[in-house]
Short mmCIF file of C-alpha atoms in Angstrom, two decimals:
data_model
loop_
_atom_site.label_atom_id
_atom_site.label_comp_id
_atom_site.label_asym_id
_atom_site.label_seq_id
_atom_site.Cartn_x
_atom_site.Cartn_y
_atom_site.Cartn_z
CA MET A 653 54.34 139.15 49.76
CA GLN A 654 57.12 141.55 48.91
CA LEU A 655 57.21 144.54 46.56
CA HIS A 656 59.21 142.55 43.99
CA ASP A 657 56.48 139.87 43.91
CA LEU A 658 53.88 142.27 42.47
CA THR A 659 53.00 141.79 38.79
CA PRO A 660 50.25 143.28 36.60
CA ALA A 661 47.06 141.26 36.19
CA PRO A 662 47.19 138.76 33.30
CA GLY A 663 46.10 140.42 30.02
CA SER A 664 46.32 143.98 31.38
CA THR A 665 49.57 144.84 29.60
CA LYS A 666 50.43 144.57 25.92
CA ASN A 667 53.65 144.99 24.02
CA ARG A 668 54.12 148.29 22.19
CA LYS A 669 53.36 148.23 18.43
CA ARG A 670 56.75 148.68 16.69
CA VAL A 671 55.85 149.89 13.21
CA GLY A 672 58.20 150.11 10.24
CA ARG A 673 60.50 147.30 11.41
CA GLY A 674 60.18 144.99 8.42
CA ASN A 675 57.42 142.89 6.87
CA SER A 676 57.94 139.93 9.19
CA SER A 677 56.82 142.09 12.13
CA GLY A 678 53.34 142.45 10.64
CA HIS A 679 53.66 146.24 10.66
CA GLY A 680 56.18 146.82 7.88
CA THR A 681 55.95 148.57 4.48
CA THR A 682 53.04 150.96 5.11
CA SER A 683 53.23 150.69 8.93
CA GLY A 684 49.51 150.14 9.38
CA ARG A 685 48.57 153.33 7.54
CA GLY A 686 47.04 151.69 4.48
CA GLN A 687 48.02 152.59 0.91
CA LYS A 688 47.57 156.14 -0.39
CA GLY A 689 45.59 159.16 0.80
CA GLN A 690 45.52 161.75 3.50
CA GLY A 691 45.78 159.29 6.41
CA SER A 692 48.97 157.75 5.02
CA ARG A 693 50.88 161.04 5.01
CA SER A 694 52.75 162.55 7.92
CA GLY A 695 50.80 165.46 9.38
CA GLY A 696 47.86 164.33 7.30
CA THR A 697 44.97 165.40 9.50
CA LYS A 698 42.70 168.41 9.36
CA GLY A 699 42.76 170.72 12.34
CA ALA A 700 40.24 170.86 15.15
CA GLY A 701 37.15 172.68 13.95
CA PHE A 702 37.47 171.52 10.33
CA GLU A 703 34.00 170.65 9.08
CA GLY A 704 34.71 168.87 5.82
CA GLY A 705 34.92 172.00 3.70
CA GLN A 706 31.71 173.51 5.11
CA THR A 707 32.23 177.02 6.50
CA PRO A 708 33.35 176.45 10.10
CA LEU A 709 31.15 177.55 12.98
CA ALA A 710 33.65 180.20 14.14
CA MET A 711 33.39 181.86 10.71
CA ARG A 712 29.58 181.56 10.50
CA LEU A 713 28.91 183.37 13.78
CA PRO A 714 28.50 187.16 13.74
CA LYS A 715 31.42 189.19 15.00
CA LEU A 716 31.01 191.97 17.57
CA PRO A 717 32.28 195.36 16.39
CA GLY A 718 34.34 197.68 18.51
CA PHE A 719 36.29 197.28 21.70
CA ARG A 720 35.08 195.99 25.06
CA ASN A 721 37.03 197.45 27.96
CA PRO A 722 37.60 194.69 30.53
CA ARG A 723 38.22 197.29 33.27
CA ARG A 724 34.94 199.20 32.71
CA ILE A 725 33.09 199.89 35.96
CA GLU A 726 29.33 199.39 35.77
CA TYR A 727 27.53 201.68 38.23
CA THR A 728 24.10 200.89 39.65
CA ALA A 729 21.89 203.89 38.91
CA VAL A 730 19.71 205.15 41.80
CA ASN A 731 17.43 208.16 41.33
CA VAL A 732 16.75 210.69 44.13
CA GLU A 733 13.01 209.90 43.98
CA ARG A 734 13.83 206.35 45.09
CA LEU A 735 15.89 207.66 48.00
CA GLU A 736 12.93 209.88 48.92
CA ARG A 737 10.61 206.83 49.05
CA LYS A 738 12.96 204.41 50.85
CA PHE A 739 14.73 206.52 53.50
CA GLU A 740 13.68 208.66 56.45
CA ASP A 741 14.64 212.31 56.90
CA GLY A 742 18.26 212.70 58.09
CA ALA A 743 19.34 209.21 56.96
CA VAL A 744 22.89 208.34 55.91
CA VAL A 745 22.72 206.77 52.43
CA ASP A 746 25.73 204.49 51.88
CA GLY A 747 26.36 201.00 50.50
CA ALA A 748 25.10 199.20 53.61
CA ALA A 749 21.93 201.33 53.77
CA LEU A 750 21.20 200.75 50.07
CA LYS A 751 21.64 196.98 50.59
CA ALA A 752 19.36 197.05 53.65
CA ALA A 753 16.72 198.97 51.65
CA ARG A 754 17.05 196.31 48.89
CA ILE A 755 18.03 198.89 46.27
CA THR A 756 21.35 197.15 45.53
CA LYS A 757 22.31 193.50 45.78
CA SER A 758 25.59 194.12 47.56
CA GLU A 759 26.88 196.91 49.78
CA PHE A 760 30.11 196.93 47.76
CA GLU A 761 28.40 197.60 44.39
CA PRO A 762 29.49 200.89 42.78
CA VAL A 763 26.50 203.28 42.90
CA LYS A 764 25.73 206.52 41.08
CA VAL A 765 22.90 208.76 42.28
CA LEU A 766 20.96 210.42 39.45
CA GLY A 767 18.69 213.47 39.64
CA ASN A 768 15.34 212.12 38.45
CA GLY A 769 12.46 213.10 40.74
CA GLU A 770 11.88 215.53 43.59
CA LEU A 771 13.60 215.54 46.97
CA THR A 772 12.27 217.04 50.22
CA LYS A 773 14.16 215.07 52.89
CA LYS A 774 17.71 215.73 54.12
CA PHE A 775 20.24 212.98 53.38
CA THR A 776 23.95 212.47 53.85
CA VAL A 777 24.88 210.63 50.66
CA LYS A 778 28.10 208.57 50.70
CA VAL A 779 28.29 206.79 47.33
CA ASP A 780 30.80 206.44 44.49
CA LYS A 781 29.35 209.04 42.10
CA VAL A 782 26.59 211.68 42.06
CA SER A 783 25.32 213.52 39.00
CA ALA A 784 25.37 217.34 39.04
CA SER A 785 21.55 217.59 39.08
CA ALA A 786 21.28 215.06 41.93
CA GLN A 787 23.91 216.91 43.96
CA ALA A 788 22.04 220.19 43.44
CA LYS A 789 18.75 218.63 44.63
CA ILE A 790 20.36 216.97 47.68
CA GLU A 791 22.05 220.20 48.75
CA ALA A 792 18.91 222.28 48.05
CA ALA A 793 16.96 219.98 50.41
CA GLY A 794 19.58 220.60 53.13
CA GLY A 795 21.56 217.40 52.74
CA LYS A 796 25.18 216.87 51.84
CA VAL A 797 27.19 214.70 49.45
CA GLU A 798 30.39 212.96 50.54
CA LEU A 799 32.30 211.38 47.66
CA PRO A 800 35.35 209.12 48.04
CA CYS A 801 38.68 210.63 47.03
#
């Protein structure tokens, strides 16, 4: 068998419908579009999402007001009282330590330490952000805060 011997299976191919080529073709006059009405006209279809005159779904749904910033950074909030409970005195609190203590899901999550609660242990805190009250409590307990540039 050679490449030129190959043919499609019988019945798998049909001739193209040539409309508007005279009445003897079987597809003349109205070209298979029927008589009058929307379907007989060129461009005569309603767009996607048209619901027969009913108010479309996209118009029925409530709209959200305002602007959503796609570059907004969501920080995971961690209070100093939680650091007090989870870490030993003199510990280095960074992304990996927070992940190991199961406070955050990932060591690369942006974290902000907040000042709720009391702090007696010394920590070296290396996170993305620290509130002013949390920084005051950490430094008052003898610890230090190292923020990224």
